[in-house]
JSON list of C-alpha atoms in Angstrom, two decimals:
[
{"chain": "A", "resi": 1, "resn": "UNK", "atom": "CA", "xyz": [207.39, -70.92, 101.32]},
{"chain": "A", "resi": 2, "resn": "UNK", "atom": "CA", "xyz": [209.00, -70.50, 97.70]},
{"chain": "A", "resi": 3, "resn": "UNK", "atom": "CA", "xyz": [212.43, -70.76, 98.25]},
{"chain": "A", "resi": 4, "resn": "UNK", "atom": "CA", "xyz": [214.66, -69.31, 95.60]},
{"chain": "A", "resi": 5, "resn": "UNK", "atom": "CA", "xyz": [217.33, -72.24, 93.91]},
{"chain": "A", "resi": 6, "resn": "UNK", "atom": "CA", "xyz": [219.83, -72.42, 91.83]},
{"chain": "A", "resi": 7, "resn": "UNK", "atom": "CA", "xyz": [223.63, -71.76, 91.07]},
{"chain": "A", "resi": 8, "resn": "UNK", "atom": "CA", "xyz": [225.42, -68.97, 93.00]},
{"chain": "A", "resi": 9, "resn": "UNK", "atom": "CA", "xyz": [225.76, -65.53, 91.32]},
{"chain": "A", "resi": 10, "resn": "UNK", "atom": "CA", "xyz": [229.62, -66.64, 91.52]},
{"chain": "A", "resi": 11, "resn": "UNK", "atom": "CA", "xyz": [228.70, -69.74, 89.47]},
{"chain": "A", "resi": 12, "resn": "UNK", "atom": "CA", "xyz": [230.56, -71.51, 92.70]},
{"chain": "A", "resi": 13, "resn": "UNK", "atom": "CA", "xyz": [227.89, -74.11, 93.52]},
{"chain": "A", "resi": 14, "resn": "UNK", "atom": "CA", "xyz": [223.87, -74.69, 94.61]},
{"chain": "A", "resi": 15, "resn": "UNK", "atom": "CA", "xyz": [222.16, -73.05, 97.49]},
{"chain": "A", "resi": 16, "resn": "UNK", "atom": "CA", "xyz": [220.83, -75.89, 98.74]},
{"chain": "A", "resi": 17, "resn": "UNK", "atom": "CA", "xyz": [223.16, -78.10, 100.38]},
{"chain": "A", "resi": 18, "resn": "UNK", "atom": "CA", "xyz": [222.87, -79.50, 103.36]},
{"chain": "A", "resi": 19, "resn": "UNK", "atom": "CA", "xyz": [224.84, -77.08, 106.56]},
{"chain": "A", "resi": 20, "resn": "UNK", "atom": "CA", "xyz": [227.46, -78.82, 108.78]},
{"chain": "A", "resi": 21, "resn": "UNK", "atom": "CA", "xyz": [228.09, -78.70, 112.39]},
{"chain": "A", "resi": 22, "resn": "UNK", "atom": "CA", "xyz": [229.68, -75.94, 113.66]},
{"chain": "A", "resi": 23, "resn": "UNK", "atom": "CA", "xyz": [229.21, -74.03, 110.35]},
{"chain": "A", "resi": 24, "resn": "UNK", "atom": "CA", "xyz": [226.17, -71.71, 111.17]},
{"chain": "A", "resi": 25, "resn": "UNK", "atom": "CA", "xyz": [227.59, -70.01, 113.74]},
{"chain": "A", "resi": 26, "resn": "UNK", "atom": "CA", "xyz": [227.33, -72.24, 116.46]},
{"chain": "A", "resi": 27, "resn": "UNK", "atom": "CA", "xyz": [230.08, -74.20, 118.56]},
{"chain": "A", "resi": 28, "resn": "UNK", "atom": "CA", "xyz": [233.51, -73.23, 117.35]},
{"chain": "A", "resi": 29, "resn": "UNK", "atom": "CA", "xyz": [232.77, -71.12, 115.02]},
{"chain": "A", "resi": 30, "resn": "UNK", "atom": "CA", "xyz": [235.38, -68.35, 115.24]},
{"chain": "A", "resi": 31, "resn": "UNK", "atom": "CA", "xyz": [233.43, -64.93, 116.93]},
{"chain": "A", "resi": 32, "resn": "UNK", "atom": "CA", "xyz": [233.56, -62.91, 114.29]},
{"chain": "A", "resi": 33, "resn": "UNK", "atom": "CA", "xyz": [231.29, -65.04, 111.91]},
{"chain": "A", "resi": 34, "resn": "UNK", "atom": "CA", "xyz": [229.03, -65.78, 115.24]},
{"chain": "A", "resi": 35, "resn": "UNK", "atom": "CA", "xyz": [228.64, -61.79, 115.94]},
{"chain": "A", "resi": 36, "resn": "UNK", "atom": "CA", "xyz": [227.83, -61.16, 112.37]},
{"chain": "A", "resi": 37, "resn": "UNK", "atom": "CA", "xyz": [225.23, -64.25, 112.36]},
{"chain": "A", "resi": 38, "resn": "UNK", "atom": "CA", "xyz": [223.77, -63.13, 115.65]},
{"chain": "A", "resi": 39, "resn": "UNK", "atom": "CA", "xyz": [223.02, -59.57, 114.17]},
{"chain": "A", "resi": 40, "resn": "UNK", "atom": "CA", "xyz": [221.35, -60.79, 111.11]},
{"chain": "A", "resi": 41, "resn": "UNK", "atom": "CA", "xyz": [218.94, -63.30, 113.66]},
{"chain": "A", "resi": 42, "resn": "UNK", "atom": "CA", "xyz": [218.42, -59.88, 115.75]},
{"chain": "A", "resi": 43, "resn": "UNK", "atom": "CA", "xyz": [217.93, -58.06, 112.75]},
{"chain": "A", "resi": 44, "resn": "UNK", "atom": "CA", "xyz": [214.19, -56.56, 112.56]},
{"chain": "A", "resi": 45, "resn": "UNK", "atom": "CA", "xyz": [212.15, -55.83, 109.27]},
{"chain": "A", "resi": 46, "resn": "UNK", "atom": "CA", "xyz": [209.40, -54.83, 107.99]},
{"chain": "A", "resi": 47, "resn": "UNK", "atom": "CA", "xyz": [206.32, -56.85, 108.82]},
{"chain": "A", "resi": 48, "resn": "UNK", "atom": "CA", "xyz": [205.76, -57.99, 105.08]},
{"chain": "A", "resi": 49, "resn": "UNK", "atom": "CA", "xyz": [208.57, -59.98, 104.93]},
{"chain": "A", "resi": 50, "resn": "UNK", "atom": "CA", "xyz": [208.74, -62.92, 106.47]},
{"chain": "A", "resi": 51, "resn": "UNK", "atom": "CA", "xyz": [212.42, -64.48, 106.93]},
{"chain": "A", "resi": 52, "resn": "UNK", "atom": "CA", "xyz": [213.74, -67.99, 108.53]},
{"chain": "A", "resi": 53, "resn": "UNK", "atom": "CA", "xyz": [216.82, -69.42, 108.37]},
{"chain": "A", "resi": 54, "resn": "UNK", "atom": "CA", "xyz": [217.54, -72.52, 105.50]},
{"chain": "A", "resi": 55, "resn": "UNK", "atom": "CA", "xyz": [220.31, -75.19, 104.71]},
{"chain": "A", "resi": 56, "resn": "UNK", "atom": "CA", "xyz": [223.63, -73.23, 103.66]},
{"chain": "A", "resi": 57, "resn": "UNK", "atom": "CA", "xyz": [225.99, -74.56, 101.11]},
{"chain": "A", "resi": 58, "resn": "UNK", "atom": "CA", "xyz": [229.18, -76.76, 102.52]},
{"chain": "A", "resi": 59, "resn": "UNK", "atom": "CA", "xyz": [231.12, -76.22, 99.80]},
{"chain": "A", "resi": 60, "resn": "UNK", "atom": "CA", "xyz": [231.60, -72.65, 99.26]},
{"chain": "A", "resi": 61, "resn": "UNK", "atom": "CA", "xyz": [233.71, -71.68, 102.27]},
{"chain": "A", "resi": 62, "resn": "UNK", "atom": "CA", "xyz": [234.27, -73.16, 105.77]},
{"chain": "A", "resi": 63, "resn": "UNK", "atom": "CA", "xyz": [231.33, -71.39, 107.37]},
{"chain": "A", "resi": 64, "resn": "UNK", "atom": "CA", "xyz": [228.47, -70.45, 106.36]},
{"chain": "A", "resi": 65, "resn": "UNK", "atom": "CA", "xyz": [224.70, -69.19, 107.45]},
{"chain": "A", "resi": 66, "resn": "UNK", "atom": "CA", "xyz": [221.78, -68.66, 105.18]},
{"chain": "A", "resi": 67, "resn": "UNK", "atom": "CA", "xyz": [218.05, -67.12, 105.25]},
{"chain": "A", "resi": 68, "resn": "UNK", "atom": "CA", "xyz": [215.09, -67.58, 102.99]},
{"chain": "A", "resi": 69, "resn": "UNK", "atom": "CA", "xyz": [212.88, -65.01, 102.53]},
{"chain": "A", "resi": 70, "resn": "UNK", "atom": "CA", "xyz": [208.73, -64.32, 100.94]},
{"chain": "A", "resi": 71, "resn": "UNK", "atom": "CA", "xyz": [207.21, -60.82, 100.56]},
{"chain": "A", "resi": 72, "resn": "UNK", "atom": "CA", "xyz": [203.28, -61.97, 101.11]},
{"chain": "A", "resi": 73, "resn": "UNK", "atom": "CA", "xyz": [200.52, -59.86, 101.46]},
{"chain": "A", "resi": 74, "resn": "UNK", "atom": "CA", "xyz": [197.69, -61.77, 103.10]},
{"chain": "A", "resi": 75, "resn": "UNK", "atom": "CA", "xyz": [197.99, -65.23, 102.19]},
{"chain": "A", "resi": 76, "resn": "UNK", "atom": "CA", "xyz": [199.70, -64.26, 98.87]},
{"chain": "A", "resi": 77, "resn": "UNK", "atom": "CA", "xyz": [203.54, -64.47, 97.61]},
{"chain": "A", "resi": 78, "resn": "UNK", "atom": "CA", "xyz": [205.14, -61.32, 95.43]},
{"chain": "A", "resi": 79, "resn": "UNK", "atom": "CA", "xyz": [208.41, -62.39, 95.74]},
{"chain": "A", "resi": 80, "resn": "UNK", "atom": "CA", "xyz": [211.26, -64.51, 97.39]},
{"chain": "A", "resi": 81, "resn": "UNK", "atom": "CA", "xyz": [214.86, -65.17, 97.51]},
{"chain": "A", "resi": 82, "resn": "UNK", "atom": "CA", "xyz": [218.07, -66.27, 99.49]},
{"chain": "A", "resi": 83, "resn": "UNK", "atom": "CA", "xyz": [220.98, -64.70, 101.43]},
{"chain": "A", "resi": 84, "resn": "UNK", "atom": "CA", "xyz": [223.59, -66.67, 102.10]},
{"chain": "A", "resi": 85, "resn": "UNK", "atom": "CA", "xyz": [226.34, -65.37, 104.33]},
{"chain": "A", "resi": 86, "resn": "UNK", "atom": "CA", "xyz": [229.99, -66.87, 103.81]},
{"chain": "A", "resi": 87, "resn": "UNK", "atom": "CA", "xyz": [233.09, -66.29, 105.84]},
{"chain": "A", "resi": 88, "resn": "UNK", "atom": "CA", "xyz": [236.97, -67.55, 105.32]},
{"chain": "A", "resi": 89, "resn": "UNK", "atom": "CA", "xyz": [238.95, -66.61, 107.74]},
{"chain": "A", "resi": 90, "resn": "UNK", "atom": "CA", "xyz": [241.98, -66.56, 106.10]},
{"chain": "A", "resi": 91, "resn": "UNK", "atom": "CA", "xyz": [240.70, -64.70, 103.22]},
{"chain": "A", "resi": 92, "resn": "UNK", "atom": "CA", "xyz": [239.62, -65.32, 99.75]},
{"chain": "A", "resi": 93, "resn": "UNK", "atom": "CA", "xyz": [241.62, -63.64, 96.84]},
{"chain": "A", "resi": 94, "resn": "UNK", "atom": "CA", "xyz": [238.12, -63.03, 94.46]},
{"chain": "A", "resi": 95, "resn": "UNK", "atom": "CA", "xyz": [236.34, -61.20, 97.44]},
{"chain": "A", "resi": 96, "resn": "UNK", "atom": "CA", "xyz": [238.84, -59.34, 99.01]},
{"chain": "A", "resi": 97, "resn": "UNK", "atom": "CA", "xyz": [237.46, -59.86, 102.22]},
{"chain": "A", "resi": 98, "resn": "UNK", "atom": "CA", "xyz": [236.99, -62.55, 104.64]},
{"chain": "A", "resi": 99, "resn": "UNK", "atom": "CA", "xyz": [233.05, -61.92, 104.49]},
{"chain": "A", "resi": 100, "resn": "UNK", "atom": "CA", "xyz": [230.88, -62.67, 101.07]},
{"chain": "A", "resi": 101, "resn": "UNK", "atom": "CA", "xyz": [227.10, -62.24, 100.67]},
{"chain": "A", "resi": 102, "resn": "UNK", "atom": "CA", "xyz": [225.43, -63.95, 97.73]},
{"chain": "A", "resi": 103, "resn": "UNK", "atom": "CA", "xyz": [221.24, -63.80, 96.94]},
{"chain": "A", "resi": 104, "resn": "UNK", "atom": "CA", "xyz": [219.42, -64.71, 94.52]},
{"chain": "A", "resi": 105, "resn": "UNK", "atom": "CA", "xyz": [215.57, -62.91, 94.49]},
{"chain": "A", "resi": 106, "resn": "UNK", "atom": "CA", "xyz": [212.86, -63.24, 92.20]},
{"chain": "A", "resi": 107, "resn": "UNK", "atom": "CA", "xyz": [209.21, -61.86, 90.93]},
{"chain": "A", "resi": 108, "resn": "UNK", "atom": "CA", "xyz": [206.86, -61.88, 88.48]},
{"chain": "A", "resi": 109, "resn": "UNK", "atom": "CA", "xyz": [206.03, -59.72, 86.39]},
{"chain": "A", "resi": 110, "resn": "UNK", "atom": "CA", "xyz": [203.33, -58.19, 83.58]},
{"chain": "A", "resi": 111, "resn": "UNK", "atom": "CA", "xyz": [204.77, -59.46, 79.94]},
{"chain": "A", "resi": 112, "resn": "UNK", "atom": "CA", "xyz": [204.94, -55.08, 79.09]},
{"chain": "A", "resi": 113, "resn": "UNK", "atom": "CA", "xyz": [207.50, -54.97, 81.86]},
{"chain": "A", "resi": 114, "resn": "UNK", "atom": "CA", "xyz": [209.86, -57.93, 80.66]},
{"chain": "A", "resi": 115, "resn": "UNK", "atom": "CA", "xyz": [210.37, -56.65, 77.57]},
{"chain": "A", "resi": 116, "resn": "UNK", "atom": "CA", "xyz": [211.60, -53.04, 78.98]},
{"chain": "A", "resi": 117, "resn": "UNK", "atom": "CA", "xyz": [215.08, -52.72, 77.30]},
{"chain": "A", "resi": 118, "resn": "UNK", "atom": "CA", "xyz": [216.27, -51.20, 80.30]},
{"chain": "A", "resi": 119, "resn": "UNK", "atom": "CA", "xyz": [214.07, -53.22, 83.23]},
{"chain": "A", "resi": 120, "resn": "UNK", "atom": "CA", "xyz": [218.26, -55.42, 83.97]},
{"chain": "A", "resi": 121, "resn": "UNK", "atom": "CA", "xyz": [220.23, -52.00, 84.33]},
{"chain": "A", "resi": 122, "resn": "UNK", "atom": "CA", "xyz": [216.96, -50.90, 86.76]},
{"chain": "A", "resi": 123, "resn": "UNK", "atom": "CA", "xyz": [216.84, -53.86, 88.93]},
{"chain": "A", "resi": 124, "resn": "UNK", "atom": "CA", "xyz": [220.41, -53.90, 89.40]},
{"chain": "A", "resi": 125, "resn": "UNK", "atom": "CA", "xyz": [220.50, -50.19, 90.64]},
{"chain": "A", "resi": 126, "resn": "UNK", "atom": "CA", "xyz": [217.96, -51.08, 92.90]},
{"chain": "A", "resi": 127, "resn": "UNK", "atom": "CA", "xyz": [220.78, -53.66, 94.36]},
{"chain": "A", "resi": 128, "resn": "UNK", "atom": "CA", "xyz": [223.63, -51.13, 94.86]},
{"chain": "A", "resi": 129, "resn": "UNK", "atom": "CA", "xyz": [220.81, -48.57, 95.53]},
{"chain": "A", "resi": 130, "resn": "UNK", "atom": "CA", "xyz": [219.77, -50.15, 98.38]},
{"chain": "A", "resi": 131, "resn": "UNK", "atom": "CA", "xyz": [222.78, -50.84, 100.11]},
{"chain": "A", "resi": 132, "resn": "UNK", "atom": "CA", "xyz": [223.91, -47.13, 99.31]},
{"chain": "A", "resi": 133, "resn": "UNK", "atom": "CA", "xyz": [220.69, -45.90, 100.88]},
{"chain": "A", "resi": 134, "resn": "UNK", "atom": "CA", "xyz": [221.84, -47.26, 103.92]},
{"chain": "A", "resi": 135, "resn": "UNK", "atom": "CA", "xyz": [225.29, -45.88, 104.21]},
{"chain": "A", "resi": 136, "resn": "UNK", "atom": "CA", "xyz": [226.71, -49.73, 103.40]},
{"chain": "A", "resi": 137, "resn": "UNK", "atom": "CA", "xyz": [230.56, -50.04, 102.21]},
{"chain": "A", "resi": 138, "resn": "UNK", "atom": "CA", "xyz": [231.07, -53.13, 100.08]},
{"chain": "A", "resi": 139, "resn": "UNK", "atom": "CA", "xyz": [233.58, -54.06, 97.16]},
{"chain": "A", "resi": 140, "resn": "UNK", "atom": "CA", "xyz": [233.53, -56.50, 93.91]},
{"chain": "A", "resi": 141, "resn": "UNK", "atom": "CA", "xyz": [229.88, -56.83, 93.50]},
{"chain": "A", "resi": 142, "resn": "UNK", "atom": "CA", "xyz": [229.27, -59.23, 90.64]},
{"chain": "A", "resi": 143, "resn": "UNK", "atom": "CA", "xyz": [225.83, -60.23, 89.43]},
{"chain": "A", "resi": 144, "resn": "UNK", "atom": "CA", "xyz": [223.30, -61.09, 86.57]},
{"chain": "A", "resi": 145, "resn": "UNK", "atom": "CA", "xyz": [219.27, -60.13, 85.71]},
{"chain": "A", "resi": 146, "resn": "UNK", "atom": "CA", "xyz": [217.85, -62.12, 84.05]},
{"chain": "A", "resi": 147, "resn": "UNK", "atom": "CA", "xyz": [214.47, -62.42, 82.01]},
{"chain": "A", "resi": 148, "resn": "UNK", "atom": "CA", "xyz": [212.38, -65.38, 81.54]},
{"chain": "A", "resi": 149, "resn": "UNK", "atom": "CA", "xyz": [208.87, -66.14, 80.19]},
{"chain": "A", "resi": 150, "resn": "UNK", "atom": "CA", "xyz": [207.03, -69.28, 80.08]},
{"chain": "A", "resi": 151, "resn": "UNK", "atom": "CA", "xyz": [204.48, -70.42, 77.65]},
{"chain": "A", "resi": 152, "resn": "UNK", "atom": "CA", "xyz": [201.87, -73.07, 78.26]},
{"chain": "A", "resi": 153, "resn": "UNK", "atom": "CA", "xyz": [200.73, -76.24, 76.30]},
{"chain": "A", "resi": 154, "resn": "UNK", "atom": "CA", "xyz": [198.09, -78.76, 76.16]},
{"chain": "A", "resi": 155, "resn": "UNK", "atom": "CA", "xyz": [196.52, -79.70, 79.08]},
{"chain": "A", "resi": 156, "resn": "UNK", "atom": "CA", "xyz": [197.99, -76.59, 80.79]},
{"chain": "A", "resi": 157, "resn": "UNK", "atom": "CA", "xyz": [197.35, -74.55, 77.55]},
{"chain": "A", "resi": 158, "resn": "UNK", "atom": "CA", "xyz": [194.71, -72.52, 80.12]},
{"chain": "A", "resi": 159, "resn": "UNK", "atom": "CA", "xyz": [197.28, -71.03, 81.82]},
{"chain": "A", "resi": 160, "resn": "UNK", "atom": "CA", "xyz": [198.46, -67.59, 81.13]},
{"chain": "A", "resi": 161, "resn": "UNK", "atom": "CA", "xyz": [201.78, -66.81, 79.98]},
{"chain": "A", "resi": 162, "resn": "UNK", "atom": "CA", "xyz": [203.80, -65.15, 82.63]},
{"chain": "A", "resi": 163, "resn": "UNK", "atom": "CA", "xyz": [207.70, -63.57, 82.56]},
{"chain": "A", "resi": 164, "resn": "UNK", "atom": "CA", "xyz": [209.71, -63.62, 85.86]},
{"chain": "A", "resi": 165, "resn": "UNK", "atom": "CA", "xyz": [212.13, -61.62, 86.87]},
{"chain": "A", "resi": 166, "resn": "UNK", "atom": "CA", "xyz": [215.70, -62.62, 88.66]},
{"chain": "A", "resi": 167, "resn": "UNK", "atom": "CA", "xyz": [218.68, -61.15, 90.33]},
{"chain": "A", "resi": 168, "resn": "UNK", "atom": "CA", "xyz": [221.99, -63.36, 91.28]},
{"chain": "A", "resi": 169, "resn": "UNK", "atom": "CA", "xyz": [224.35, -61.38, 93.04]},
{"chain": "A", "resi": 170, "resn": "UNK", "atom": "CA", "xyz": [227.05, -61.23, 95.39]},
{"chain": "A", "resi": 171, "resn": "UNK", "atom": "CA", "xyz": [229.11, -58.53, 97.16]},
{"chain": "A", "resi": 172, "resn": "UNK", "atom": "CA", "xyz": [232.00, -58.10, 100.00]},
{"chain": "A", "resi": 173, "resn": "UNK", "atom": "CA", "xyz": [230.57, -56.25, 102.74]},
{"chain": "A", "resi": 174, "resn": "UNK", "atom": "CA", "xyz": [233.03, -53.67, 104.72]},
{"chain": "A", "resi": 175, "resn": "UNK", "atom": "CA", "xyz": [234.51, -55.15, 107.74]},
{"chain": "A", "resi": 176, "resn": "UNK", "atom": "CA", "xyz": [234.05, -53.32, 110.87]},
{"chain": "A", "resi": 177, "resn": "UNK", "atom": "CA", "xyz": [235.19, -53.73, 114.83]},
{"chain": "A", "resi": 178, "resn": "UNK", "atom": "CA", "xyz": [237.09, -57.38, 115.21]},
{"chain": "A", "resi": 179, "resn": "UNK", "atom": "CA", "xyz": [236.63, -57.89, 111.72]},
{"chain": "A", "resi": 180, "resn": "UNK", "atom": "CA", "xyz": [232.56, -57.60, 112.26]},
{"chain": "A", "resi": 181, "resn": "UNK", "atom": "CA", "xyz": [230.39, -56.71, 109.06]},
{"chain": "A", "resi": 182, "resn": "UNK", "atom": "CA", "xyz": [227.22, -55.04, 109.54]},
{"chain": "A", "resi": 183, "resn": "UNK", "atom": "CA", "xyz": [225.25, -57.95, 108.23]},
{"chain": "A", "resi": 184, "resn": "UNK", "atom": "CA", "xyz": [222.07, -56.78, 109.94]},
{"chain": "A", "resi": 185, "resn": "UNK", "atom": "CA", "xyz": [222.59, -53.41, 107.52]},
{"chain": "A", "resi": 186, "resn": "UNK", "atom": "CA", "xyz": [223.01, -55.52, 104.88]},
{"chain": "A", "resi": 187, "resn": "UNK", "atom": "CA", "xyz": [219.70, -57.47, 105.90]},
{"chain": "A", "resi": 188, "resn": "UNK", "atom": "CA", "xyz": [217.79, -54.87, 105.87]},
{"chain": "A", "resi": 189, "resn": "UNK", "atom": "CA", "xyz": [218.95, -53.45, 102.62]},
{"chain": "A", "resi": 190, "resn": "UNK", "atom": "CA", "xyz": [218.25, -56.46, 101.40]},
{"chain": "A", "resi": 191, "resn": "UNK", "atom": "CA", "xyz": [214.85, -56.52, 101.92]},
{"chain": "A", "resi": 192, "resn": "UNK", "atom": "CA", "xyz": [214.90, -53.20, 100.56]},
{"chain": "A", "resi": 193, "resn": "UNK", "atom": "CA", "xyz": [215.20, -54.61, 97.39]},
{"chain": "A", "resi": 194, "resn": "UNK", "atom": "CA", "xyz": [213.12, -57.61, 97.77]},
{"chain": "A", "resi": 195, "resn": "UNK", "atom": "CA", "xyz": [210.38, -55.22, 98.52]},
{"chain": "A", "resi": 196, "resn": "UNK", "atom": "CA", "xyz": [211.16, -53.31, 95.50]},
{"chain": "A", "resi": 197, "resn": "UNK", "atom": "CA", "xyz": [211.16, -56.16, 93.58]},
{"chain": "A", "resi": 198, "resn": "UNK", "atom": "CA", "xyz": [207.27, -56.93, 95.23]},
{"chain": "A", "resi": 199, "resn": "UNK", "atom": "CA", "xyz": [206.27, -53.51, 94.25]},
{"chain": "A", "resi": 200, "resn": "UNK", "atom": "CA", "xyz": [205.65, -52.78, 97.88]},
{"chain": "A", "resi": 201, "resn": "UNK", "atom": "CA", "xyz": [205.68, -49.16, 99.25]},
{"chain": "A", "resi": 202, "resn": "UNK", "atom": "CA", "xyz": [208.24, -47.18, 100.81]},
{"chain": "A", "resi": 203, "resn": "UNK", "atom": "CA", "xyz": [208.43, -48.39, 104.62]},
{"chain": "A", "resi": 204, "resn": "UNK", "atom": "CA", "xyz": [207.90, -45.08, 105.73]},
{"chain": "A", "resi": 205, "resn": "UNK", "atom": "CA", "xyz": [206.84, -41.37, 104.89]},
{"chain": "A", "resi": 206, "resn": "UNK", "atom": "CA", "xyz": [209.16, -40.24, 102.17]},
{"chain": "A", "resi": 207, "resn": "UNK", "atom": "CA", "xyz": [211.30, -42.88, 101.61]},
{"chain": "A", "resi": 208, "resn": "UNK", "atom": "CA", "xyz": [212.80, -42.19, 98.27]},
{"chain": "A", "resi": 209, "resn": "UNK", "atom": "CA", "xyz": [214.73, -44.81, 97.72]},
{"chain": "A", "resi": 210, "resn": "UNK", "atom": "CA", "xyz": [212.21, -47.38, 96.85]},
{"chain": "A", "resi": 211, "resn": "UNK", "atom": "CA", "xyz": [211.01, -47.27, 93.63]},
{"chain": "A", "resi": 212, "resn": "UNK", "atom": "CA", "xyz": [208.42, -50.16, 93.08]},
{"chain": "A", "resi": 213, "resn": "UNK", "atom": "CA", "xyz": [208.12, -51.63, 89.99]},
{"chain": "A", "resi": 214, "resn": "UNK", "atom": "CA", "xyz": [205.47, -51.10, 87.95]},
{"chain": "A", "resi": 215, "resn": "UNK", "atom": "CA", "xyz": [202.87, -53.17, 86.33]},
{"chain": "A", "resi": 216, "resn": "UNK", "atom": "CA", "xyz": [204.30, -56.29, 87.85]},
{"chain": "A", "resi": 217, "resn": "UNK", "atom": "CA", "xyz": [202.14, -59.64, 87.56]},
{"chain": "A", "resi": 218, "resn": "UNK", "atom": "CA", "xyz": [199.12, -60.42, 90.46]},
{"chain": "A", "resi": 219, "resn": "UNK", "atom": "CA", "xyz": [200.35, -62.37, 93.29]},
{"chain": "A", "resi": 220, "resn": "UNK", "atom": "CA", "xyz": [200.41, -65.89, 93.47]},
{"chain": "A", "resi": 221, "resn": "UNK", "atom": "CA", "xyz": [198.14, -67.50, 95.90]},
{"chain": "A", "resi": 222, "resn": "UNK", "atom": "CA", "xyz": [200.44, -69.60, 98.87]}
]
């Protein structure tokens, strides 16, 4: 699996430290962070998407529980990314919340599409989009898009040039009951955008709030 790496959307640290005891919602964990881990393990997608859990960063807040994720179709990747769930009990002033949700996804994409003007303002409307779509409350989202292309050389001078696509974001999701998020809502959204990002189909008969994006680059064999 490609797993997505790289510094937070927060610019707070890597996603890929090693997790702790205790710190994935296990043992003493306090119950809210173990409810809202339990409903993103419960949580069930679409069959496209294939999610397990990975190492979560230590250093980012005392608990904390994250999940790698491919869109494949066949034995072919169109995208993949990270969603790493943090908690503080006792709060954190910059997410106004005890709860914070950070991802980073990414695609690739034709060369016409990358150089779309507006292709960052789309991608990150399909963020809030998603979570809007499915009746999610969260607060100080904060995020980048960004663009890249790569260009072969000598003995790789074969290869075709190819422009990627990738979103860094983070958001506070709405507390609920005991101080509960709905994590598996936010899950599923998402996905939402990671299929988006695939240029996947709506999940079901008129489903308007995917739009897939266009002209995006083959998928890459596994």
């Amino acid at each position: 699996m490609a797993a997505a790496q790289g510094r937070l959307s927060d610019g707070t640290g890597g996603m890929d430290d090693a997790n702790g005891e205790d710190r994935d919602g296990g043992g003493s964990a306090p119950p809210a962070f173990r409810a809202a881990v339990d409903a993103l393990r419960a949580a069930r997608l679409r069959p496209q998407i294939e999610v397990e859990p990975t190492p979560a960063p230590q250093r980012l807040a005392p608990y904390a529980y994250a999940l790698e994720a491919t869109v494949v179709d066949g034995d072919q990747d169109l995208a993949d990314g990270r969603l790493v769930l943090l908690h503080d009990p006792a709060g954190h002033d910059a997410w106004h919340g005890t709860f914070r949700l950070v991802t980073l996804v990414r695609a690739e994409l034709e060369a016409e599409m990358a150089v779309d003007p507006l292709l960052p303002e789309v991608c990150w409307s399909w963020l809030t989009g998603a979570l809007q779509a499915r009746g999610l409350t969260y607060g100080e989202p904060s995020g980048t898009v960004t663009r890249a292309g790569s260009h072969y050389f000598g003995g790789l001078a074969e290869r075709p040039a190819t422009s990627q696509i990738e979103i860094r974001a983070s958001w506070t999701p709405r507390e609920g009951l005991g101080g509960v998020p709905d994590t598996g809502g936010h899950l599923a959204s998402w996905c939402d955008l990671l299929a988006q990002v695939a240029g996947l189909p709506p999940a079901g008969p008129g489903d308007a709030s995917v739009v897939t994006l266009p002209q995006r680059r083959g998928p890459q064999s596994r």
